[in-house]
CSV table of C-alpha atoms in Angstrom, one decimal:
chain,number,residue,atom,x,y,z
D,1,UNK,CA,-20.2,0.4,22.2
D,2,UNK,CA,-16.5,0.1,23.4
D,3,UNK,CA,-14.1,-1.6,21.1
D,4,UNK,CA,-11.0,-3.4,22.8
D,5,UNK,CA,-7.8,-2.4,21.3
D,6,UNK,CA,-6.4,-5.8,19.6
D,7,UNK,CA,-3.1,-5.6,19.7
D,8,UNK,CA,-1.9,-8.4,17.7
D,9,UNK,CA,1.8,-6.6,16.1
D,10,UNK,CA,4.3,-5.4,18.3
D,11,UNK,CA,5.3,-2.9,15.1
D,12,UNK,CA,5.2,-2.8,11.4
D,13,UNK,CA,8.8,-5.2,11.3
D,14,UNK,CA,7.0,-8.0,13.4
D,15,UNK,CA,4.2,-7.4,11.0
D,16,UNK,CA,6.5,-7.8,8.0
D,17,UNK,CA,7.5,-11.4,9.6
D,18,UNK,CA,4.2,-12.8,9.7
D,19,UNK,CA,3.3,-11.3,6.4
D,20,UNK,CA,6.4,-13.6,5.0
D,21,UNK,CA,5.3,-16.7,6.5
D,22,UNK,CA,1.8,-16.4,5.2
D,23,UNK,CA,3.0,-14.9,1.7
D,24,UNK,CA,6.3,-17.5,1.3
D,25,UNK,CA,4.0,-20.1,-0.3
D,26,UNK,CA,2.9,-18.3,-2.6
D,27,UNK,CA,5.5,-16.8,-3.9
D,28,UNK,CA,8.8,-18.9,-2.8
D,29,UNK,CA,9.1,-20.3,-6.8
D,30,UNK,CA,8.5,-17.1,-8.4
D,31,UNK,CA,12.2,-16.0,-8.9
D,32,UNK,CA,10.8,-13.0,-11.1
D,33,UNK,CA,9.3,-11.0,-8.4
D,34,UNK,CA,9.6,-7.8,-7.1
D,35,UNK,CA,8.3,-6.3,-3.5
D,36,UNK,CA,6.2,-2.7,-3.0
D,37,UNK,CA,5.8,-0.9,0.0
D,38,UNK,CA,3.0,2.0,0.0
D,39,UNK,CA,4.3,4.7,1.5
D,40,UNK,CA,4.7,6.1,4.3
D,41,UNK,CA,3.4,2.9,6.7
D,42,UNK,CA,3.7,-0.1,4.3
D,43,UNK,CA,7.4,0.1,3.2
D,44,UNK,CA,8.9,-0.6,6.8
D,45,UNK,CA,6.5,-4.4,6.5
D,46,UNK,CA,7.6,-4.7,2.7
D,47,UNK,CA,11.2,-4.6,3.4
D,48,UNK,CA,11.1,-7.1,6.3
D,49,UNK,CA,9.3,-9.3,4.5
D,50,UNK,CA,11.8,-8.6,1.1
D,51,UNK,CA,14.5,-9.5,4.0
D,52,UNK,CA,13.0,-12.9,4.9
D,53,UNK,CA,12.5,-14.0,1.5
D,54,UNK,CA,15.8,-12.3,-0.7
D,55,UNK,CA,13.2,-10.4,-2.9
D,56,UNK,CA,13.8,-7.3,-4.4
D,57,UNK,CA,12.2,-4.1,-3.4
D,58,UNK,CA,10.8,-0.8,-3.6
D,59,UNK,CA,8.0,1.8,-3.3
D,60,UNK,CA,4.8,2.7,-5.0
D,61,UNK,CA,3.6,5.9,-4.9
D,62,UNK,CA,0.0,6.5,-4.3
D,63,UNK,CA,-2.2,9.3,-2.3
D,64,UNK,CA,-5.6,8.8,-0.8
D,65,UNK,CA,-7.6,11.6,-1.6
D,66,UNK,CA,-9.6,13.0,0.9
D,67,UNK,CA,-12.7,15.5,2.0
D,68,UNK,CA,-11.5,19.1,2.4
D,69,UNK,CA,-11.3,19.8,6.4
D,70,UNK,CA,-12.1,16.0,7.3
D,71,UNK,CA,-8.7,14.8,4.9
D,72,UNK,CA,-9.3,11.0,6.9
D,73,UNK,CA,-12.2,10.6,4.9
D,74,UNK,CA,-10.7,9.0,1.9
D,75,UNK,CA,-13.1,9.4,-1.1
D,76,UNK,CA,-10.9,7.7,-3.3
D,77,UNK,CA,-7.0,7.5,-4.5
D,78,UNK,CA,-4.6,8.6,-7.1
D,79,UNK,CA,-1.6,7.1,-8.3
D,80,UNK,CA,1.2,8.3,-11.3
D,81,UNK,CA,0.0,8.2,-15.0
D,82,UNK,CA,-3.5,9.8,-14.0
D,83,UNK,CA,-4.7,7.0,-12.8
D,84,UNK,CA,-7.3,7.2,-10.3
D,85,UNK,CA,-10.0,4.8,-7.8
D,86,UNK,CA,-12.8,7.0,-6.8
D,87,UNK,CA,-15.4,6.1,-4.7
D,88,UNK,CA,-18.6,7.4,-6.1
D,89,UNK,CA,-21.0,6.3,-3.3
D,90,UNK,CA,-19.1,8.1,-1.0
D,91,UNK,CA,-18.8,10.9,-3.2
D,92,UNK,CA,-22.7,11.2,-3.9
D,93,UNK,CA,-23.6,11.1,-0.1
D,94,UNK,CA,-21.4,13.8,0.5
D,95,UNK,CA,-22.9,15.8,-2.3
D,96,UNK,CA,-19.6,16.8,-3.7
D,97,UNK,CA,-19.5,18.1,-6.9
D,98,UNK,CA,-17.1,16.9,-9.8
D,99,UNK,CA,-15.5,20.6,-9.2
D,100,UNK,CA,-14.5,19.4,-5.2
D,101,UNK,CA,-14.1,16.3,-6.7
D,102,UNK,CA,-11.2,17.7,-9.2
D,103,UNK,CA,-9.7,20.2,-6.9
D,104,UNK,CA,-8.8,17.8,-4.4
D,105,UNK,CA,-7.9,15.4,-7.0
D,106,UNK,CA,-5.2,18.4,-8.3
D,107,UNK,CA,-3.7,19.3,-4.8
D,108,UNK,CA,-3.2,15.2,-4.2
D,109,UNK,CA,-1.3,15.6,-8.0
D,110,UNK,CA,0.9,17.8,-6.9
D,111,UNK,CA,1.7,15.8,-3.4
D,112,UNK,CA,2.2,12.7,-5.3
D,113,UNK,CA,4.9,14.4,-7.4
D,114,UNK,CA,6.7,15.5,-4.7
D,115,UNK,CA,6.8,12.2,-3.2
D,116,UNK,CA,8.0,10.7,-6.3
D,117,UNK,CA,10.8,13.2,-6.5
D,118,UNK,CA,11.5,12.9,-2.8
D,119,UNK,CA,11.5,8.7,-2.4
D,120,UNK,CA,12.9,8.1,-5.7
D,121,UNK,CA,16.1,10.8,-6.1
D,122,UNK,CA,17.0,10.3,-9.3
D,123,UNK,CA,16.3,6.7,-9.5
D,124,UNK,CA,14.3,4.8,-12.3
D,125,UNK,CA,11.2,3.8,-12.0
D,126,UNK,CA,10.6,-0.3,-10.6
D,127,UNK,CA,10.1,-2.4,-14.0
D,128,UNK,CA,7.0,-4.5,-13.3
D,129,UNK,CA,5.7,-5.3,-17.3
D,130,UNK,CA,5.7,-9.4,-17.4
D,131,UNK,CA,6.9,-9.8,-13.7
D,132,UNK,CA,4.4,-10.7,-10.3
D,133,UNK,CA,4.4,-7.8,-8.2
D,134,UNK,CA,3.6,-8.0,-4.5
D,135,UNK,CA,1.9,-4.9,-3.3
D,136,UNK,CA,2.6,-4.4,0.9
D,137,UNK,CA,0.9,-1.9,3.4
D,138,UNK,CA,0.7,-2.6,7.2
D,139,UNK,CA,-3.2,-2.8,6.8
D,140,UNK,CA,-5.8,-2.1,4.8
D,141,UNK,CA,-9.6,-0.5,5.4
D,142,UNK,CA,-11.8,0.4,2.6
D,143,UNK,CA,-8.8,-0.8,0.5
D,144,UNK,CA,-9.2,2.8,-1.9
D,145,UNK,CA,-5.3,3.5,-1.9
D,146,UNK,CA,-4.5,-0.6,-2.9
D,147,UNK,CA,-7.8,-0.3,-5.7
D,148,UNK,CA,-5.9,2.8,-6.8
D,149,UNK,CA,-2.3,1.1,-6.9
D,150,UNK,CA,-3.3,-2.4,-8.5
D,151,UNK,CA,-4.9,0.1,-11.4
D,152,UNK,CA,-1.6,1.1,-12.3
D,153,UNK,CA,0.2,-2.0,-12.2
D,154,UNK,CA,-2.7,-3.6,-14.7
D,155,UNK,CA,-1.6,-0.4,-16.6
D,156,UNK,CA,2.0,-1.5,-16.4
D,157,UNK,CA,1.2,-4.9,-18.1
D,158,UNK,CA,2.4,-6.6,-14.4
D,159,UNK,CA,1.7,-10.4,-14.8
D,160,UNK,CA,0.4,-11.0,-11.4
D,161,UNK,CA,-0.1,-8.6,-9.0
D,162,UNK,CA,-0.3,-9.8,-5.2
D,163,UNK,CA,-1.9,-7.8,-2.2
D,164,UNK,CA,-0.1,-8.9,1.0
D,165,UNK,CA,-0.9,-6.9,4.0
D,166,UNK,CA,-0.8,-8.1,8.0
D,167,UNK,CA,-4.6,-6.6,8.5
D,168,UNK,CA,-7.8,-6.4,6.9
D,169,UNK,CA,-11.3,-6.4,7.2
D,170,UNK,CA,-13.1,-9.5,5.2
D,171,UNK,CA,-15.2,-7.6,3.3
D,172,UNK,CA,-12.2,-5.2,1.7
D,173,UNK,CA,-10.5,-8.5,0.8
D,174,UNK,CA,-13.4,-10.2,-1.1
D,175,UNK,CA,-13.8,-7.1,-2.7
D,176,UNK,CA,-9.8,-6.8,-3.5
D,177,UNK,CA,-9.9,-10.6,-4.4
D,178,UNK,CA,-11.7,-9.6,-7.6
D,179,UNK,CA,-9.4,-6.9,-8.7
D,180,UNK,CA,-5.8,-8.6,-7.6
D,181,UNK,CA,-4.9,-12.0,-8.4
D,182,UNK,CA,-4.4,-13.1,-5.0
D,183,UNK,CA,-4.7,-11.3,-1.7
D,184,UNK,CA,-2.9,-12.6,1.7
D,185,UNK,CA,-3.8,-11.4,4.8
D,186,UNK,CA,-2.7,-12.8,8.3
D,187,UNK,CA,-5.7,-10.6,10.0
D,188,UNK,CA,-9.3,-10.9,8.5
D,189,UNK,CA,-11.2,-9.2,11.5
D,190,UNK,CA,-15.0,-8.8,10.7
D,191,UNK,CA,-15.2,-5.3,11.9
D,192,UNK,CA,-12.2,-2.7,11.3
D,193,UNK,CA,-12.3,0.4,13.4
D,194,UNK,CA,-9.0,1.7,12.8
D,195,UNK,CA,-5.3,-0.6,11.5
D,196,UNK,CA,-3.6,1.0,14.1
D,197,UNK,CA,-5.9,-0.7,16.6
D,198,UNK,CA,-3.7,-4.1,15.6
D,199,UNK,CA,-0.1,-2.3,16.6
D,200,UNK,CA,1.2,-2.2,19.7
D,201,UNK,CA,3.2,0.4,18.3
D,202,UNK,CA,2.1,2.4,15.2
D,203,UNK,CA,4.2,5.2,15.3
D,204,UNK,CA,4.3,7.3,11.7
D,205,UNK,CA,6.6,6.4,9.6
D,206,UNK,CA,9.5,9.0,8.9
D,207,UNK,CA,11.0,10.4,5.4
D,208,UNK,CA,14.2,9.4,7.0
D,209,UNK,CA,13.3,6.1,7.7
D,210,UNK,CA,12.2,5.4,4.1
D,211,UNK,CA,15.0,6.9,2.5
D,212,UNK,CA,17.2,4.3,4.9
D,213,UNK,CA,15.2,1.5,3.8
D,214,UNK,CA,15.5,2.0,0.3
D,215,UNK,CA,19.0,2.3,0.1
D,216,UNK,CA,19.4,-0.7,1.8
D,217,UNK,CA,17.1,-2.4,-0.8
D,218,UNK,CA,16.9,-0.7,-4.1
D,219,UNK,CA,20.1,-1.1,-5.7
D,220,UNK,CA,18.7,-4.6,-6.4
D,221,UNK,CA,15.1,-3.9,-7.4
D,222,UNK,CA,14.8,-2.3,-10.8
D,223,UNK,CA,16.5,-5.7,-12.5
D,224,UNK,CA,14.8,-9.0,-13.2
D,225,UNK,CA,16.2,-11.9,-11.3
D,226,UNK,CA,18.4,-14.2,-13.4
C-alpha cells in the first residue's frame, strides 16, 4: 500500500510556531520554566518556540541506540548519568544478547560524550531540580529517545516535565502521557511511517546550526526566572 506524503510543516521553525500556540496555555503562567531541544532535529523547533514565548533555552543530550548495520532501528536510548530506556520486546525478537545489547550501549556512551562536550563548550549544565521543563523534538515515533530523556529529568528532581513536539502517532502519546506530566502534540496521526513524512523540508540539522542557536539562547537558560 502507497502512503501519501503529508506535508503539513514547511520546516522545523514553522513547526516551532505551531508548537507555541498549542503549548502557550499550558505553560504562559509558569514563569519558572525552561525549554529543551533534542538534538540534532528538535532544537531548531525548541528555539522558535522559546522565541514566541520569552522562555529560556537549551539542549538535552540523548542517543538512540540502535541495531548494529540497521542503526535506524532504535532498540532503545541513553542519556548522561547512565541512564538508559530499553526496549526489551524489540530486543527479544531480535535475539540480541545482553553482550550486543552492552556493546552498542558503550559506543552510544562514548557518542553522547562527545556531544556533550561539543554542544555545551564549557558551559554548565541547564538547572532543572524544582522547575517545569519542556522537552521539544520535531516529532516523535516509538517515542524511545523522549522515554530515555524524561528518565533523566525525573532523575534531576524536575517538577514537571512537558513533552511538546509538532508530530506524533496516538499510540506513542498515550504511552508518553503516563511517563510525562503532560504531552502536546499539534499532529496525532493514527499511523506514522516516517516524521519527516510531515516536513516539506526536513533537511538534517547542522553542528553549526546548533551551535548558532544556542548562543543566541543560552546565556539566559541556566538561571531561574525572577
Amino acid at each position: 500500500m502507497n502512503i501519501p506524503p503529508m506535508h503539513e510543516f514547511e520546516n522545523r521553525k514553522d513547526a516551532g510556531r505551531h508548537l507555541a500556540v498549542s503549548l502557550s496555555p499550558h505553560v504562559e503562567d509558569d514563569e519558572d520554566l525552561i525549554i529543551l531541544g533534542l538534538p540534532r532535529g528538535g532544537v531548531p523547533v525548541a528555539a522558535e518556540v522559546a522565541r514566541i514565548l520569552h522562555k529560556p533555552f537549551d539542549v538535552l543530550i540523548v542517543r538512540n541506540i540502535g541495531v548494529p548495520g540497521h542503526e535506524e532501528m532504535a532498540i532503545g536510548a541513553i542519556a548522561s548519568d547512565g541512564v538508559q530506556a530499553l526496549n526489551e520486546d524489540i530486543i527479544s525478537k531480535l535475539q540480541m544478547t545482553r553482550w550486543d545489547v552492552d556493546a552498542v550501549i558503550q559506543y552510544e556512551s562514548f557518542e553522547l560524550a562527545r556531544r556533550e562536550k561539543l554542544y555545551r563548550n564549557g558551559r554548565g549544565y541547564p538547572q532543572v531540580a524544582g522547575r517545569t521543563v519542556v522537552l521539544v523534538d520535531d516529532g516523535i515515533a516509538t517515542g524511545s529517545t523522549i522515554s530515555a530523556a524524561i528518565k533523566l529529568l525525573h532523575q534531576q528532581k524536575a517538577a514537571r516535565i512537558i513533552v511538546a513536539v509538532p508530530v506524533a502517532p496516538q499510540a506513542t502519546v498515550m504511552r508518553l502521557c503516563r511517563e510525562a506530566d503532560r504531552v502536546v502534540v499539534v499532529l496525532q496521526p493514527d499511523f506514522l511511517l516516517s516524521v519527516s513524512q510531515w516536513y516539506d523540508d526536513f533537511t538534517p540539522t547542522t553542528d553549526d546550526e546548533i551551535h548558532e542557536l544556542l548562543a543566541d539562547y543560552c546565556p539566559m537558560s541556566h538561571t531561574p526566572n525572577n
